[in-house]
Amino acid sequence: MTQKIRNQRLSDEEFQRIRREEVLPQWETGKDIEDLDECIAAAKELSQGKSHALKHQEAEDRGIHLLMPQFGRALTEYTIEGLQHVEAEGLAPDGVWIIFSDSYTRKLDFERAAAGIERSRQEGMSMLNGWPIVNFGVEEARRIRRASQVPLTLNSTDEDGRLASEIALAAGWNGANTRSLQECVAHCKDIPLEEEIRINQYESRLAAIYTEKGVPICTHNACNLTGYDSPGYRSFVVVSQSLLGAEQGIKYQFLENGLNMNLIQDIAMVRVTKRLCQEYTRRFGYDVKFFTGGYPFLGAWPPRLEEANAMIAWNAIIPILGDFTTAILKSEDEAFATPTKEGMAGSVRLARHLLTLMGTQKMPESEESRLEEAMIELEVRTLLDKCLEAGDGDMVVGMCKGVEAGWVDTMLTPWKYNKGKVMVMRDAENAVRYFDPGDIPLPKEVLDYHREKLAGREKKEGRPLDFQMVVQDLQFASILPKRQPPSIQAE
Amino acid sequence: MTQKIRNQRLSDEEFQRIRREEVLPQWETGKDIEDLDECIAAAKELSQGKSHALKHQEAEDRGIHLLMPQFGRALTEYTIEGLQHVEAEGLAPDGVWIIFSDSYTRKLDFERAAAGIERSRQEGMSMLNGWPIVNFGVEEARRIRRASQVPLTLNSTDEDGRLASEIALAAGWNGANTRSLQECVAHCKDIPLEEEIRINQYESRLAAIYTEKGVPICTHNACNLTGYDSPGYRSFVVVSQSLLGAEQGIKYQFLENGLNMNLIQDIAMVRVTKRLCQEYTRRFGYDVKFFTGGYPFLGAWPPRLEEANAMIAWNAIIPILGDFTTAILKSEDEAFATPTKEGMAGSVRLARHLLTLMGTQKMPESEESRLEEAMIELEVRTLLDKCLEAGDGDMVVGMCKGVEAGWVDTMLTPWKYNKGKVMVMRDAENAVRYFDPGDIPLPKEVLDYHREKLAGREKKEGRPLDFQMVVQDLQFASILPKRQPPSIQAE
Amino acid sequence: MKRRHVNKAVVIGTIGADAHMIGGWVLEKAFREAGFTVAFLGAVVPQQEFINAAIEIDADAILVSSMYGMGLLDCEGLRDKCIEAGLDDILLYVGGTVAAPIELEKNWPEIERRFREIGFDRAFPNTCTAEEAVQALKTDLGLE
Amino acid sequence: MKRRHVNKAVVIGTIGADAHMIGGWVLEKAFREAGFTVAFLGAVVPQQEFINAAIEIDADAILVSSMYGMGLLDCEGLRDKCIEAGLDDILLYVGGTVAAPIELEKNWPEIERRFREIGFDRAFPNTCTAEEAVQALKTDLGLE
Ligand code: B12
Ligand code: B12
């Protein structure tokens, strides 16, 4: 990449040029959505009463929580069948779907996606890990839209989700994401951050155009990342992305925060993230409405029903107690395959009953929560401000410099531009702490705080911290206990 | 009853007389435990490494939580099979059993219990709701003791559990309860409180004698009550019982607090209860060690797996976050029958995994929790002090007067001596509040606090509180949502 | 079945050594609301007490609640005692968690068979709401 | 199978468009600890890269990780390419959550059958620990 990218809104001409030359030609189904105004008009009708943005606004007004399960199968029939099953079992009306596309689609390998569809038909099973939205095109996506009672959002996250989002939005789904670092770190290998940002400026602009023309789009602004990242890094990613999306004109963002499993830390992370998104977007003169969601644990899950249910419950309780708008759900199938309809219906029932049981209970503020928030906030502000400084007030320029220099860094990603000097570890309360902060500019008091917390684990386990623990932590929630056969037999 | 009862230790002669004349003759198996010293010696050996008291002490020292599932079948074989199954699936080593006796046994109707055993053999199913410990006698109880790897405690709660506890203790189980009001309110109909206290002075003294002779016994001091009682009343029952047990010489008490489903209120209740137990026992010069446990929701459970799992999870999370020593477990079978071994194994796995996930996370203190504690404490102190005043320093005399006058009162019990003027209701956070305090001496600020909380529910639901809500609250956690069939069919 | 005159009166209670009374309490409210005379006996009620109360209020039906699992055992003989007392055609309902073994409790047709065998007219699982109970009795009494 | 000399060297990577690399990372650590030379290729690795690396380090085995569900599709043809490249007797292992349909993923014998059919020597479910993986390879190489 030689082209220098900045945080700047795409002009209408530039947008149209990219659409025509880069995006729609990616696959043959692009030609069915050439007329953008027609698409927007159709979307307006199709998403009537099923708008992600408005559903969230309504939930906030009513003081309730939404549930957000996930589903996606290689064939449209399977996908519709699954959605309807789960909706009937308790998702509707206060729910929203995340529908996966498959990983070939995400890598723009539509030939292999086509082969996967064929293969799925032959085998009578879903041989792809999601619904290949681009291969099926806009009319099939509209069929799904009509078959469901609740808002649909698309998860087709990777380097380039533009065509997938175009099709989804034109079908009355909520398709778009506010992404940059999130994608590089989670799913990419070779793409430079500049190029990823350029691609996603288009997608954000697309969402903004729909919004401006009367179809409010609420993008997902996620920090699932590698599934094992410090809360400060997660929060930084979301706040920086919020600025990128806002510049393109996005008015609603759903902050999808990957949870690390510590109640206080996770809630603190989400509160700080939302607060800083508001503060920084305002500072730059944008006007954006933010909703919050908790994305369930993204490390290895246990391969047994009861342990999975413990995960499902704890991952719903954190968002409820944290007063996030939405609890995203995984299922008992997590360790094996993408969720089945039965598995997802089970999670919805479990989470719904938690909502019944818990009423409007919330986690109160405490000294501990204030301290945790203060520490995360300090870390994130330091990073944000360093970016803005390095970028001369331009977040995009600063982020790119930060990654290059390694002071924006995380641990375990396939992305070659990440330095990977950072090392994180769980403390005794399973909060994620820096074991080694690498080159990130962690304020001394934050580093001391993390060290102190890790010392607590050292004390609890009665052995010094070492690299082996870092490795073990990756599977802390997936290893099942050994059976304990009776030592004394009944007589 | 003409005999006036006081909170006073039974003399050895009186104890021996009651044992010989009242307790052992209740059923023929009483004769196998005539020699108390022999029983204690056997218990000492059999409970080696499986002592309830010492296991709790160890858990406290190690900073871990114990799990306490429940089981009991009409026949010994079924019972042993179940215990071993659950222990192998994760209960051992850090668990403790509650073994139910059946309800005939609890009412001393050993003839019907015998018929139930016979019937169970004929039908090849457990036709009783627990293991009839008295009919089977001490040798069978020892067989169970040997077959299990963890401490056993007996739940044979009702008017008179003396013979059952004698047999259990002699078999190396932990048999005894510290009971008075708990039993009257939960299981009795006609017995006067004085008589119930007299009966239980014996049981407490029995536990103390075992302890004095080298077999430490930790009694259950419970407030399960009607399953739907205000936290203040629950706490009052436990603290008053702690004094009665302590006077008889009990050195360890397991405070088994029925949970009402509000995180902050339940934790506050348990903390206040433990604190006041310590304070009041010390004030009277007793030296008692207290452990805490959370008894799962005792209202109607949902008749479906996933909803039951939500209950199991929330009922384990409250004790873990509250740092209670032990989480008592119910199972997915709760709405249908006493737990199956498969159901209990499932609960153990789920709860164990929560322990893994949560590490040493605890609920921090907050303004809300301090206020809740202060309100409960004020209510309980007022009741305790009023009892001591009315009883001229004697808790027993005061309690009896309080019940008679109706200022010790709860809502829904079969016990005819309870006035039942009190009415409780859930607030918007599902905490239990006084809708009508009847004649209990609730300090004005406590009453105001409850009213304010109930007003919050009124506001949330947008309708005035009424009696119908009291009735609905009884089934708030058991009604399953209706299916929502798709309104629009897939094309 | 030949039906006697209808008096809109029921006896409600929990049988045997069973201390559960919340279900009965909820039923009582619902039946009163529906215009019935109710003799509510609470919990731990012996068979004979049900019969005495039924005679006293001239009841159309005895609603036996049994929650603790020994309902099948506790209800045996009640129909005979009714007949002895001259209450030949009184309706006998049972409801709750009536059977200790889960194999039985989840096999409702078998439960119903067993209760019919000992002279009961209907058996209700504990998922039955108070409104459903009222509705069933009204139907059986030809009230609606 | 006739075995060539043993070089204690393995190639590890995640195949196809699959971005998961934590499992491979854990395996790498374990194999290094056990004294193996490891070429760790990370994620999103095309078939040819595995083969190039295997030639470069003279590997005894290629350990293909596949987590995202399209393992069966992505692995087809790898054995043929190995043979073309002269790696006739190299061991081919696959591991992870290899099949998108849960019906298949929970039917491990069928998964093994399918992978054997396309020339793999072993297939491991994602409950396999790194230590077990090391042990299996040592056994196959006659090292223990
Ligand atoms: C609350 C409760 C208690 C309270 C009772 C408080 C009170 N004052 O009543 C307390 C804590 C004291 C208690 C004690 C015991 N309980 Co209890 N208890 C329950 C629980 C959790 C809820 C029952 C309830 O109140 N439901 C709410 C009311 C409104 O609903 P309901 O009773 O089901 O009634 C409705 C319907 O069933 C129907 N209905 C009921 N009767 C009838 C009759 C007719 C004719 C009709 C038409 C309809 C009908 O209409 C009602 C309104 O909808 C149940 C489990 C559950 N269901 O979740 C266990 C349960 C009933 N208890 C059980 C047991 C075993 C006991 C104990 C022996 C202790 C123990 N081992 O746990 C003691 C009983 C001792 C004794 N002598 O009876 C078992 C019974 C097992 C079985 N059937 O095989 C249960 C099922 C729990 C379990 N799974 O182990 N219990
Ligand atoms: C962490 C994770 C991620 C992280 C990956 C981070 C990273 N840097 O690797 C992120 C968030 C980025 C991610 C993304 C996606 N993921 Co993912 N992810 C997981 C998760 C939760 C854990 C995987 C993990 O790291 N485990 C810990 C490591 C240590 O264990 P492991 O990988 O299993 O490896 C061990 C063994 O399997 C074995 N092993 C592995 N390979 C091999 C090879 C050989 C030869 C041998 C002997 C042994 C062996 O040894 C290892 C050590 O014990 C799993 C679900 C689960 N298992 O709980 C889903 C899961 C693998 N992901 C899944 C999917 C679908 C995706 C996405 C497409 C997004 C989505 N729809 O959710 C994208 C992938 C996009 C792409 N292009 O690949 C699905 C795959 C479905 C399927 N197989 O049918 C899973 C199963 C979740 C689910 N149930 O839906 N994911």
CSV table of C-alpha atoms in Angstrom, one decimal, chain D:
chain,number,residue,atom,x,y,z
D,1,MET,CA,3.9,-48.9,6.3
D,2,LYS,CA,7.5,-48.9,5.5
D,3,ARG,CA,9.1,-46.1,7.5
D,4,ARG,CA,11.9,-43.9,6.4
D,5,HIS,CA,14.6,-42.7,8.8
D,6,VAL,CA,13.2,-40.6,11.7
D,7,ASN,CA,14.2,-36.9,11.8
D,8,LYS,CA,12.0,-35.8,14.7
D,9,ALA,CA,10.6,-32.9,12.7
D,10,VAL,CA,7.0,-31.9,12.1
D,11,VAL,CA,5.1,-29.2,10.2
D,12,ILE,CA,2.1,-27.7,12.0
D,13,GLY,CA,-0.4,-25.3,10.6
D,14,THR,CA,-4.1,-24.6,10.1
D,15,ILE,CA,-5.4,-25.3,6.6
D,16,GLY,CA,-7.5,-23.5,4.1
D,17,ALA,CA,-9.2,-20.2,4.9
D,18,ASP,CA,-9.2,-21.1,8.6
D,19,ALA,CA,-7.9,-18.4,10.9
D,20,HIS,CA,-7.7,-20.4,14.1
D,21,MET,CA,-4.2,-20.7,15.3
D,22,ILE,CA,-4.3,-21.2,19.1
D,23,GLY,CA,-4.5,-25.0,18.9
D,24,GLY,CA,-1.5,-25.1,16.5
D,25,TRP,CA,0.4,-22.7,18.8
D,26,VAL,CA,-0.2,-25.0,21.8
D,27,LEU,CA,0.9,-28.0,19.7
D,28,GLU,CA,4.1,-26.2,18.6
D,29,LYS,CA,5.1,-25.6,22.2
D,30,ALA,CA,4.5,-29.2,23.1
D,31,PHE,CA,6.4,-30.7,20.2
D,32,ARG,CA,9.3,-28.4,20.8
D,33,GLU,CA,9.4,-29.4,24.4
D,34,ALA,CA,9.4,-33.0,23.3
D,35,GLY,CA,12.5,-32.4,21.3
D,36,PHE,CA,11.0,-32.0,17.8
D,37,THR,CA,12.0,-29.6,15.1
D,38,VAL,CA,8.8,-27.7,14.3
D,39,ALA,CA,7.9,-25.6,11.3
D,40,PHE,CA,4.9,-23.7,12.6
D,41,LEU,CA,3.0,-22.1,9.7
D,42,GLY,CA,0.2,-20.3,11.6
D,43,ALA,CA,-3.2,-20.1,10.1
D,44,VAL,CA,-4.7,-19.8,6.7
D,45,VAL,CA,-2.2,-22.1,5.2
D,46,PRO,CA,-2.6,-23.5,1.6
D,47,GLN,CA,-1.8,-27.1,1.0
D,48,GLN,CA,1.4,-26.4,-1.0
D,49,GLU,CA,2.9,-24.4,1.9
D,50,PHE,CA,2.6,-27.5,4.1
D,51,ILE,CA,4.5,-29.5,1.5
D,52,ASN,CA,7.2,-26.9,0.9
D,53,ALA,CA,7.9,-26.7,4.7
D,54,ALA,CA,7.9,-30.4,5.0
D,55,ILE,CA,10.6,-30.7,2.4
D,56,GLU,CA,12.6,-27.9,3.9
D,57,ILE,CA,12.8,-29.4,7.3
D,58,ASP,CA,12.7,-33.0,6.2
D,59,ALA,CA,9.6,-33.6,8.3
D,60,ASP,CA,8.3,-37.0,9.5
D,61,ALA,CA,4.8,-35.7,9.6
D,62,ILE,CA,2.4,-32.9,8.7
D,63,LEU,CA,0.0,-32.0,11.4
D,64,VAL,CA,-2.9,-30.3,9.9
D,65,SER,CA,-5.2,-28.4,12.2
D,66,SER,CA,-8.7,-27.6,11.0
D,67,MET,CA,-11.1,-25.8,13.3
D,68,TYR,CA,-13.7,-24.0,11.3
D,69,GLY,CA,-15.6,-26.9,9.9
D,70,MET,CA,-14.5,-27.3,6.4
D,71,GLY,CA,-11.6,-29.6,7.2
D,72,LEU,CA,-12.9,-32.5,5.1
D,73,LEU,CA,-13.2,-30.2,2.0
D,74,ASP,CA,-9.9,-28.5,2.6
D,75,CYS,CA,-7.8,-31.6,3.1
D,76,GLU,CA,-8.9,-33.4,-0.1
D,77,GLY,CA,-5.9,-33.8,-2.4
D,78,LEU,CA,-3.1,-33.2,0.1
D,79,ARG,CA,-1.9,-36.8,0.0
D,80,ASP,CA,-1.7,-36.7,-3.8
D,81,LYS,CA,0.3,-33.5,-3.6
D,82,CYS,CA,2.6,-35.1,-1.1
D,83,ILE,CA,3.2,-38.1,-3.4
D,84,GLU,CA,3.8,-35.7,-6.3
D,85,ALA,CA,6.4,-34.0,-4.2
D,86,GLY,CA,8.1,-37.2,-3.3
D,87,LEU,CA,6.8,-37.3,0.3
D,88,ASP,CA,5.2,-40.7,-0.2
D,89,ASP,CA,5.5,-42.0,3.3
D,90,ILE,CA,5.1,-38.8,5.3
D,91,LEU,CA,2.6,-39.1,8.1
D,92,LEU,CA,-0.5,-37.0,7.7
D,93,TYR,CA,-2.5,-36.2,10.8
D,94,VAL,CA,-5.5,-33.9,11.0
D,95,GLY,CA,-7.1,-32.6,14.2
D,96,GLY,CA,-9.6,-30.1,15.5
D,97,THR,CA,-13.3,-29.5,14.8
D,98,VAL,CA,-13.0,-30.9,11.4
D,99,ALA,CA,-16.6,-31.1,10.2
D,100,ALA,CA,-19.2,-28.5,10.0
D,101,PRO,CA,-22.2,-30.8,10.4
D,102,ILE,CA,-22.6,-31.8,14.0
D,103,GLU,CA,-24.0,-35.2,12.9
D,104,LEU,CA,-20.6,-35.9,11.5
D,105,GLU,CA,-18.5,-34.2,14.2
D,106,LYS,CA,-20.2,-36.4,16.8
D,107,ASN,CA,-19.7,-39.5,14.7
D,108,TRP,CA,-16.0,-39.9,15.0
D,109,PRO,CA,-15.6,-43.3,13.4
D,110,GLU,CA,-17.2,-41.9,10.2
D,111,ILE,CA,-14.8,-38.9,10.3
D,112,GLU,CA,-11.8,-41.2,10.7
D,113,ARG,CA,-13.1,-43.4,7.8
D,114,ARG,CA,-13.4,-40.3,5.6
D,115,PHE,CA,-9.9,-39.0,6.4
D,116,ARG,CA,-8.4,-42.4,5.9
D,117,GLU,CA,-10.1,-42.6,2.5
D,118,ILE,CA,-8.3,-39.4,1.5
D,119,GLY,CA,-4.9,-40.6,2.7
D,120,PHE,CA,-4.6,-39.4,6.3
D,121,ASP,CA,-3.0,-41.6,8.9
D,122,ARG,CA,-4.9,-40.3,11.9
D,123,ALA,CA,-7.6,-37.9,12.8
D,124,PHE,CA,-8.0,-36.3,16.3
D,125,PRO,CA,-11.0,-34.6,17.8
D,126,ASN,CA,-10.6,-31.3,19.6
D,127,THR,CA,-10.6,-33.0,23.0
D,128,CYS,CA,-7.2,-34.3,22.2
D,129,THR,CA,-4.5,-32.7,24.3
D,130,ALA,CA,-1.1,-31.6,23.0
D,131,GLU,CA,0.5,-34.3,25.1
D,132,GLU,CA,-1.7,-37.0,23.5
D,133,ALA,CA,-0.7,-35.7,20.1
D,134,VAL,CA,3.0,-35.9,20.9
D,135,GLN,CA,2.5,-39.4,22.3
D,136,ALA,CA,0.6,-40.6,19.2
D,137,LEU,CA,3.4,-39.4,16.9
D,138,LYS,CA,6.1,-40.9,19.0
D,139,THR,CA,4.3,-44.2,18.8
D,140,ASP,CA,3.9,-44.0,15.1
D,141,LEU,CA,7.5,-43.1,14.6
D,142,GLY,CA,8.6,-46.0,16.9
D,143,LEU,CA,10.2,-43.5,19.3
D,144,GLU,CA,8.8,-44.9,22.4
